[in-house]
Structure formats: structure tokens, C-alpha cells
PDB file of N, CA and C in Angstrom:
ATOM      1  N   MET A 256     105.250 335.336 -22.730  1.00 63.00           N
ATOM      2  CA  MET A 256     104.115 335.893 -23.620  1.00 63.00           C
ATOM      3  C   MET A 256     103.536 337.151 -22.854  1.00 63.00           C
ATOM      4  N   THR A 257     103.359 338.179 -23.614  1.00 67.00           N
ATOM      5  CA  THR A 257     102.789 339.393 -23.046  1.00 67.00           C
ATOM      6  C   THR A 257     101.283 339.464 -23.458  1.00 67.00           C
ATOM      7  N   TYR A 258     100.469 339.810 -22.457  1.00 65.00           N
ATOM      8  CA  TYR A 258      99.038 339.880 -22.663  1.00 65.00           C
ATOM      9  C   TYR A 258      98.549 341.244 -22.450  1.00 65.00           C
ATOM     10  N   GLU A 259      97.442 341.575 -23.214  1.00 63.00           N
ATOM     11  CA  GLU A 259      96.856 342.846 -23.023  1.00 63.00           C
ATOM     12  C   GLU A 259      96.189 342.915 -21.630  1.00 63.00           C
ATOM     13  N   LYS A 260      96.161 344.087 -21.048  1.00 73.00           N
ATOM     14  CA  LYS A 260      95.529 344.240 -19.732  1.00 73.00           C
ATOM     15  C   LYS A 260      94.083 344.333 -19.963  1.00 73.00           C
ATOM     16  N   GLU A 261      93.646 344.985 -20.994  1.00 80.00           N
ATOM     17  CA  GLU A 261      92.156 345.283 -21.133  1.00 80.00           C
ATOM     18  C   GLU A 261      91.501 344.016 -21.770  1.00 80.00           C
ATOM     19  N   ARG A 262      90.395 343.707 -21.299  1.00 81.00           N
ATOM     20  CA  ARG A 262      89.644 342.532 -21.717  1.00 81.00           C
ATOM     21  C   ARG A 262      88.386 342.890 -22.390  1.00 81.00           C
ATOM     22  N   VAL A 263      87.986 342.079 -23.339  1.00 84.00           N
ATOM     23  CA  VAL A 263      86.773 342.349 -24.088  1.00 84.00           C
ATOM     24  C   VAL A 263      85.849 341.230 -23.768  1.00 84.00           C
ATOM     25  N   PHE A 264      84.537 341.407 -23.741  1.00 87.00           N
ATOM     26  CA  PHE A 264      83.615 340.323 -23.404  1.00 87.00           C
ATOM     27  C   PHE A 264      82.414 340.587 -24.251  1.00 87.00           C
ATOM     28  N   SER A 265      81.669 339.499 -24.572  1.00 90.00           N
ATOM     29  CA  SER A 265      80.308 339.660 -25.155  1.00 90.00           C
ATOM     30  C   SER A 265      79.439 338.607 -24.551  1.00 90.00           C
ATOM     31  N   ILE A 266      78.093 338.976 -24.399  1.00 92.00           N
ATOM     32  CA  ILE A 266      77.153 337.992 -23.962  1.00 92.00           C
ATOM     33  C   ILE A 266      76.125 337.980 -25.031  1.00 92.00           C
ATOM     34  N   GLU A 267      75.810 336.826 -25.570  1.00 92.00           N
ATOM     35  CA  GLU A 267      74.766 336.634 -26.577  1.00 92.00           C
ATOM     36  C   GLU A 267      73.691 335.707 -26.047  1.00 92.00           C
ATOM     37  N   LEU A 268      72.490 336.246 -25.889  1.00 92.00           N
ATOM     38  CA  LEU A 268      71.345 335.506 -25.245  1.00 92.00           C
ATOM     39  C   LEU A 268      70.392 335.231 -26.473  1.00 92.00           C
ATOM     40  N   ARG A 269      69.759 334.051 -26.344  1.00 92.00           N
ATOM     41  CA  ARG A 269      68.890 333.595 -27.414  1.00 92.00           C
ATOM     42  C   ARG A 269      67.534 334.343 -27.338  1.00 92.00           C
ATOM     43  N   SER A 270      67.201 334.852 -26.164  1.00 93.00           N
ATOM     44  CA  SER A 270      65.889 335.477 -25.970  1.00 93.00           C
ATOM     45  C   SER A 270      66.030 336.666 -24.904  1.00 93.00           C
ATOM     46  N   LYS A 271      65.416 337.695 -25.083  1.00 92.00           N
ATOM     47  CA  LYS A 271      65.400 338.800 -23.985  1.00 92.00           C
ATOM     48  C   LYS A 271      64.824 338.266 -22.677  1.00 92.00           C
ATOM     49  N   LYS A 272      64.035 337.216 -22.681  1.00 93.00           N
ATOM     50  CA  LYS A 272      63.532 336.726 -21.389  1.00 93.00           C
ATOM     51  C   LYS A 272      64.673 336.179 -20.481  1.00 93.00           C
ATOM     52  N   ASP A 273      65.800 335.835 -21.085  1.00 92.00           N
ATOM     53  CA  ASP A 273      66.939 335.418 -20.288  1.00 92.00           C
ATOM     54  C   ASP A 273      67.824 336.527 -19.687  1.00 92.00           C
ATOM     55  N   LEU A 274      67.443 337.748 -20.013  1.00 91.00           N
ATOM     56  CA  LEU A 274      68.121 338.909 -19.467  1.00 91.00           C
ATOM     57  C   LEU A 274      67.384 339.291 -18.170  1.00 91.00           C
ATOM     58  N   LYS A 275      67.961 339.268 -17.099  1.00 92.00           N
ATOM     59  CA  LYS A 275      67.404 339.466 -15.771  1.00 92.00           C
ATOM     60  C   LYS A 275      67.438 340.947 -15.313  1.00 92.00           C
ATOM     61  N   ASN A 276      68.598 341.602 -15.624  1.00 91.00           N
ATOM     62  CA  ASN A 276      68.874 343.037 -15.105  1.00 91.00           C
ATOM     63  C   ASN A 276      69.968 343.591 -15.842  1.00 91.00           C
ATOM     64  N   ILE A 277      69.754 344.803 -16.226  1.00 89.00           N
ATOM     65  CA  ILE A 277      70.893 345.734 -16.529  1.00 89.00           C
ATOM     66  C   ILE A 277      70.753 347.037 -15.811  1.00 89.00           C
ATOM     67  N   THR A 278      71.835 347.338 -15.087  1.00 86.00           N
ATOM     68  CA  THR A 278      71.868 348.572 -14.354  1.00 86.00           C
ATOM     69  C   THR A 278      72.904 349.528 -14.768  1.00 86.00           C
ATOM     70  N   LEU A 279      72.524 350.731 -15.209  1.00 81.00           N
ATOM     71  CA  LEU A 279      73.440 351.724 -15.451  1.00 81.00           C
ATOM     72  C   LEU A 279      73.154 352.861 -14.382  1.00 81.00           C
ATOM     73  N   ALA A 280      74.141 352.915 -13.473  1.00 73.00           N
ATOM     74  CA  ALA A 280      73.900 353.884 -12.450  1.00 73.00           C
ATOM     75  C   ALA A 280      73.833 355.348 -12.958  1.00 73.00           C
ATOM     76  N   ASN A 281      72.868 356.156 -12.509  1.00 71.00           N
ATOM     77  CA  ASN A 281      72.733 357.456 -12.870  1.00 71.00           C
ATOM     78  C   ASN A 281      73.194 358.228 -11.733  1.00 71.00           C
ATOM     79  N   GLY A 282      74.231 358.871 -11.880  1.00 66.00           N
ATOM     80  CA  GLY A 282      74.776 359.672 -10.780  1.00 66.00           C
ATOM     81  C   GLY A 282      76.353 359.546 -10.685  1.00 66.00           C
ATOM     82  N   GLY A 283      76.858 359.539  -9.454  1.00 62.00           N
ATOM     83  CA  GLY A 283      78.263 359.600  -9.242  1.00 62.00           C
ATOM     84  C   GLY A 283      78.870 358.223  -9.534  1.00 62.00           C
ATOM     85  N   SER A 284      78.221 357.149  -9.502  1.00 70.00           N
ATOM     86  CA  SER A 284      78.845 355.820  -9.657  1.00 70.00           C
ATOM     87  C   SER A 284      78.931 355.490 -11.100  1.00 70.00           C
ATOM     88  N   ASP A 285      80.015 354.952 -11.594  1.00 75.00           N
ATOM     89  CA  ASP A 285      80.142 354.425 -12.963  1.00 75.00           C
ATOM     90  C   ASP A 285      79.919 352.952 -13.104  1.00 75.00           C
ATOM     91  N   ASN A 286      79.297 352.362 -12.060  1.00 81.00           N
ATOM     92  CA  ASN A 286      79.076 350.819 -12.127  1.00 81.00           C
ATOM     93  C   ASN A 286      78.058 350.467 -13.118  1.00 81.00           C
ATOM     94  N   VAL A 287      78.266 349.289 -13.776  1.00 83.00           N
ATOM     95  CA  VAL A 287      77.344 348.702 -14.732  1.00 83.00           C
ATOM     96  C   VAL A 287      77.215 347.203 -14.326  1.00 83.00           C
ATOM     97  N   VAL A 288      76.023 346.838 -14.185  1.00 86.00           N
ATOM     98  CA  VAL A 288      75.803 345.464 -13.911  1.00 86.00           C
ATOM     99  C   VAL A 288      74.864 344.879 -15.026  1.00 86.00           C
ATOM    100  N   ILE A 289      75.219 343.697 -15.535  1.00 91.00           N
ATOM    101  CA  ILE A 289      74.489 342.906 -16.504  1.00 91.00           C
ATOM    102  C   ILE A 289      74.313 341.542 -15.888  1.00 91.00           C
ATOM    103  N   GLU A 290      72.978 341.108 -15.781  1.00 92.00           N
ATOM    104  CA  GLU A 290      72.760 339.793 -15.064  1.00 92.00           C
ATOM    105  C   GLU A 290      71.719 339.154 -16.050  1.00 92.00           C
ATOM    106  N   GLY A 291      71.968 337.838 -16.188  1.00 93.00           N
ATOM    107  CA  GLY A 291      71.083 337.034 -16.921  1.00 93.00           C
ATOM    108  C   GLY A 291      71.498 335.585 -16.777  1.00 93.00           C
ATOM    109  N   THR A 292      71.064 334.716 -17.730  1.00 94.00           N
ATOM    110  CA  THR A 292      71.366 333.341 -17.595  1.00 94.00           C
ATOM    111  C   THR A 292      71.778 332.905 -19.104  1.00 94.00           C
ATOM    112  N   ILE A 293      72.810 332.006 -19.112  1.00 94.00           N
ATOM    113  CA  ILE A 293      73.054 331.399 -20.403  1.00 94.00           C
ATOM    114  C   ILE A 293      72.503 329.934 -20.417  1.00 94.00           C
ATOM    115  N   GLY A 294      71.797 329.613 -19.355  1.00 95.00           N
ATOM    116  CA  GLY A 294      71.161 328.303 -19.207  1.00 95.00           C
ATOM    117  C   GLY A 294      72.222 327.292 -18.790  1.00 95.00           C
ATOM    118  N   GLU A 295      71.840 326.010 -18.982  1.00 95.00           N
ATOM    119  CA  GLU A 295      72.686 324.932 -18.521  1.00 95.00           C
ATOM    120  C   GLU A 295      73.948 324.869 -19.414  1.00 95.00           C
ATOM    121  N   LEU A 296      75.061 324.552 -18.808  1.00 96.00           N
ATOM    122  CA  LEU A 296      76.354 324.576 -19.539  1.00 96.00           C
ATOM    123  C   LEU A 296      76.233 323.406 -20.657  1.00 96.00           C
ATOM    124  N   VAL A 297      76.590 323.776 -21.789  1.00 96.00           N
ATOM    125  CA  VAL A 297      76.699 322.821 -22.882  1.00 96.00           C
ATOM    126  C   VAL A 297      78.248 322.518 -23.191  1.00 96.00           C
ATOM    127  N   GLU A 298      79.057 323.520 -23.210  1.00 96.00           N
ATOM    128  CA  GLU A 298      80.512 323.283 -23.319  1.00 96.00           C
ATOM    129  C   GLU A 298      81.204 324.525 -23.057  1.00 96.00           C
ATOM    130  N   ALA A 299      82.479 324.518 -22.685  1.00 95.00           N
ATOM    131  CA  ALA A 299      83.409 325.657 -22.470  1.00 95.00           C
ATOM    132  C   ALA A 299      84.624 325.195 -23.162  1.00 95.00           C
ATOM    133  N   ARG A 300      85.047 326.101 -24.117  1.00 94.00           N
ATOM    134  CA  ARG A 300      86.299 325.746 -24.807  1.00 94.00           C
ATOM    135  C   ARG A 300      86.881 327.125 -25.194  1.00 94.00           C
ATOM    136  N   PHE A 301      88.200 326.931 -25.693  1.00 93.00           N
ATOM    137  CA  PHE A 301      88.920 328.114 -26.193  1.00 93.00           C
ATOM    138  C   PHE A 301      88.811 328.102 -27.742  1.00 93.00           C
ATOM    139  N   GLU A 302      88.434 329.359 -28.237  1.00 91.00           N
ATOM    140  CA  GLU A 302      88.385 329.401 -29.772  1.00 91.00           C
ATOM    141  C   GLU A 302      89.736 329.955 -30.128  1.00 91.00           C
ATOM    142  N   GLU A 303      90.371 329.287 -31.023  1.00 87.00           N
ATOM    143  CA  GLU A 303      91.687 329.783 -31.583  1.00 87.00           C
ATOM    144  C   GLU A 303      92.700 330.081 -30.395  1.00 87.00           C
ATOM    145  N   GLY A 304      92.569 329.598 -29.279  1.00 82.00           N
ATOM    146  CA  GLY A 304      93.423 329.865 -28.121  1.00 82.00           C
ATOM    147  C   GLY A 304      93.340 331.215 -27.482  1.00 82.00           C
ATOM    148  N   VAL A 305      92.461 332.034 -27.984  1.00 88.00           N
ATOM    149  CA  VAL A 305      92.357 333.454 -27.371  1.00 88.00           C
ATOM    150  C   VAL A 305      91.058 333.914 -27.027  1.00 88.00           C
ATOM    151  N   ILE A 306      90.019 333.147 -27.218  1.00 92.00           N
ATOM    152  CA  ILE A 306      88.621 333.520 -26.660  1.00 92.00           C
ATOM    153  C   ILE A 306      88.051 332.292 -25.858  1.00 92.00           C
ATOM    154  N   LEU A 307      87.868 332.634 -24.653  1.00 94.00           N
ATOM    155  CA  LEU A 307      87.136 331.669 -23.760  1.00 94.00           C
ATOM    156  C   LEU A 307      85.723 331.658 -24.221  1.00 94.00           C
ATOM    157  N   GLN A 308      85.083 330.632 -24.669  1.00 95.00           N
ATOM    158  CA  GLN A 308      83.646 330.607 -25.018  1.00 95.00           C
ATOM    159  C   GLN A 308      82.980 329.647 -24.125  1.00 95.00           C
ATOM    160  N   VAL A 309      81.983 330.144 -23.322  1.00 95.00           N
ATOM    161  CA  VAL A 309      81.248 329.308 -22.557  1.00 95.00           C
ATOM    162  C   VAL A 309      79.694 329.262 -23.141  1.00 95.00           C
ATOM    163  N   VAL A 310      79.417 328.096 -23.593  1.00 95.00           N
ATOM    164  CA  VAL A 310      78.123 327.859 -24.422  1.00 95.00           C
ATOM    165  C   VAL A 310      77.191 327.317 -23.337  1.00 95.00           C
ATOM    166  N   GLY A 311      75.948 327.963 -23.324  1.00 95.00           N
ATOM    167  CA  GLY A 311      74.899 327.424 -22.510  1.00 95.00           C
ATOM    168  C   GLY A 311      73.683 327.028 -23.361  1.00 95.00           C
ATOM    169  N   SER A 312      72.692 326.453 -22.846  1.00 95.00           N
ATOM    170  CA  SER A 312      71.433 326.156 -23.539  1.00 95.00           C
ATOM    171  C   SER A 312      70.774 327.369 -24.011  1.00 95.00           C
ATOM    172  N   GLU A 313      70.997 328.593 -23.371  1.00 94.00           N
ATOM    173  CA  GLU A 313      70.253 329.733 -23.741  1.00 94.00           C
ATOM    174  C   GLU A 313      71.051 330.929 -24.164  1.00 94.00           C
ATOM    175  N   GLY A 314      72.459 330.701 -24.293  1.00 94.00           N
ATOM    176  CA  GLY A 314      73.177 331.693 -24.834  1.00 94.00           C
ATOM    177  C   GLY A 314      74.691 331.412 -24.740  1.00 94.00           C
ATOM    178  N   VAL A 315      75.573 332.348 -25.031  1.00 96.00           N
ATOM    179  CA  VAL A 315      77.069 332.217 -25.126  1.00 96.00           C
ATOM    180  C   VAL A 315      77.678 333.367 -24.539  1.00 96.00           C
ATOM    181  N   LEU A 316      78.657 333.174 -23.628  1.00 95.00           N
ATOM    182  CA  LEU A 316      79.502 334.122 -23.010  1.00 95.00           C
ATOM    183  C   LEU A 316      80.975 334.091 -23.649  1.00 95.00           C
ATOM    184  N   ARG A 317      81.476 335.107 -24.326  1.00 95.00           N
ATOM    185  CA  ARG A 317      82.718 335.097 -24.821  1.00 95.00           C
ATOM    186  C   ARG A 317      83.642 336.124 -24.155  1.00 95.00           C
ATOM    187  N   VAL A 318      84.918 335.668 -23.816  1.00 94.00           N
ATOM    188  CA  VAL A 318      85.847 336.566 -23.082  1.00 94.00           C
ATOM    189  C   VAL A 318      87.174 336.544 -23.738  1.00 94.00           C
ATOM    190  N   ASP A 319      87.799 337.668 -24.114  1.00 92.00           N
ATOM    191  CA  ASP A 319      89.076 337.700 -24.590  1.00 92.00           C
ATOM    192  C   ASP A 319      90.024 337.285 -23.535  1.00 92.00           C
ATOM    193  N   LEU A 320      90.483 336.040 -23.579  1.00 89.00           N
ATOM    194  CA  LEU A 320      91.364 335.481 -22.642  1.00 89.00           C
ATOM    195  C   LEU A 320      92.177 334.345 -23.228  1.00 89.00           C
ATOM    196  N   TYR A 321      93.526 334.447 -23.029  1.00 85.00           N
ATOM    197  CA  TYR A 321      94.409 333.449 -23.624  1.00 85.00           C
ATOM    198  C   TYR A 321      94.340 332.245 -22.628  1.00 85.00           C
ATOM    199  N   GLU A 322      94.343 330.999 -23.319  1.00 83.00           N
ATOM    200  CA  GLU A 322      94.280 329.749 -22.481  1.00 83.00           C
ATOM    201  C   GLU A 322      95.481 329.710 -21.543  1.00 83.00           C
ATOM    202  N   ASP A 323      96.684 330.104 -21.959  1.00 84.00           N
ATOM    203  CA  ASP A 323      97.805 330.127 -21.171  1.00 84.00           C
ATOM    204  C   ASP A 323      97.730 330.962 -19.866  1.00 84.00           C
ATOM    205  N   GLU A 324      96.892 331.962 -19.883  1.00 84.00           N
ATOM    206  CA  GLU A 324      96.685 332.908 -18.711  1.00 84.00           C
ATOM    207  C   GLU A 324      96.045 332.103 -17.504  1.00 84.00           C
ATOM    208  N   ILE A 325      95.154 331.157 -17.910  1.00 81.00           N
ATOM    209  CA  ILE A 325      94.551 330.412 -16.789  1.00 81.00           C
ATOM    210  C   ILE A 325      95.664 329.465 -16.198  1.00 81.00           C
ATOM    211  N   LYS A 326      96.348 328.861 -16.997  1.00 73.00           N
ATOM    212  CA  LYS A 326      97.403 327.914 -16.496  1.00 73.00           C
ATOM    213  C   LYS A 326      98.435 328.784 -15.655  1.00 73.00           C
ATOM    214  N   GLU A 327      98.805 329.950 -16.018  1.00 68.00           N
ATOM    215  CA  GLU A 327      99.680 330.729 -15.297  1.00 68.00           C
ATOM    216  C   GLU A 327      99.158 331.280 -13.940  1.00 68.00           C
ATOM    217  N   ALA A 328      97.792 331.585 -13.985  1.00 64.00           N
ATOM    218  CA  ALA A 328      97.157 332.077 -12.760  1.00 64.00           C
ATOM    219  C   ALA A 328      97.135 330.847 -11.698  1.00 64.00           C
ATOM    220  N   ASP A 329      96.822 329.736 -12.193  1.00 65.00           N
ATOM    221  CA  ASP A 329      96.838 328.464 -11.310  1.00 65.00           C
ATOM    222  C   ASP A 329      98.183 328.248 -10.590  1.00 65.00           C
ATOM    223  N   GLU A 330      99.209 328.630 -11.255  1.00 70.00           N
ATOM    224  CA  GLU A 330     100.609 328.277 -10.769  1.00 70.00           C
ATOM    225  C   GLU A 330     101.002 329.345  -9.727  1.00 70.00           C
ATOM    226  N   GLU A 331     100.340 330.617  -9.687  1.00 67.00           N
ATOM    227  CA  GLU A 331     100.720 331.618  -8.764  1.00 67.00           C
ATOM    228  C   GLU A 331     100.264 331.353  -7.355  1.00 67.00           C
TER     229      GLU A 331
END
């Protein structure tokens, strides 16, 4: 199976109070840092086999990641 190299993610927080820090460097660095909390783990699962969804008590993290890729990475 061939996978895309570029990954997409989204972070959905229930409240802006759960967002701790966003840093967009102004200058030579292109680094971006997003920090927060999704709270206590409620569940982690794959949606339709292509999106890893980590659900917390305060939000959800979604990453474009095939379930098979984790298994393949464990074998390397």
C-alpha cells in the first residue's frame, strides 16, 4: 500500500481555556508550536481506517494516518 507523505491534523478543543500556547515565530524561523490539553483520554480509535482520532475529556486530536502504518512502523 502506498501512503501520502504529507499528513493533515486538526485539534478541536471544547474551550479556549484548554489552549496553553500558540507560537508563530516572527523572523528567520518557520517553527509553529501549538500546545494545549485534550484532557483525560476517553478513547483512541481509527475512523474509517484512515484517521487516528484521540478523544479526550476536553477535546479531540485527529491525524491523517492509516492504521496499517502503525503496524508497519512497529515491524521496522
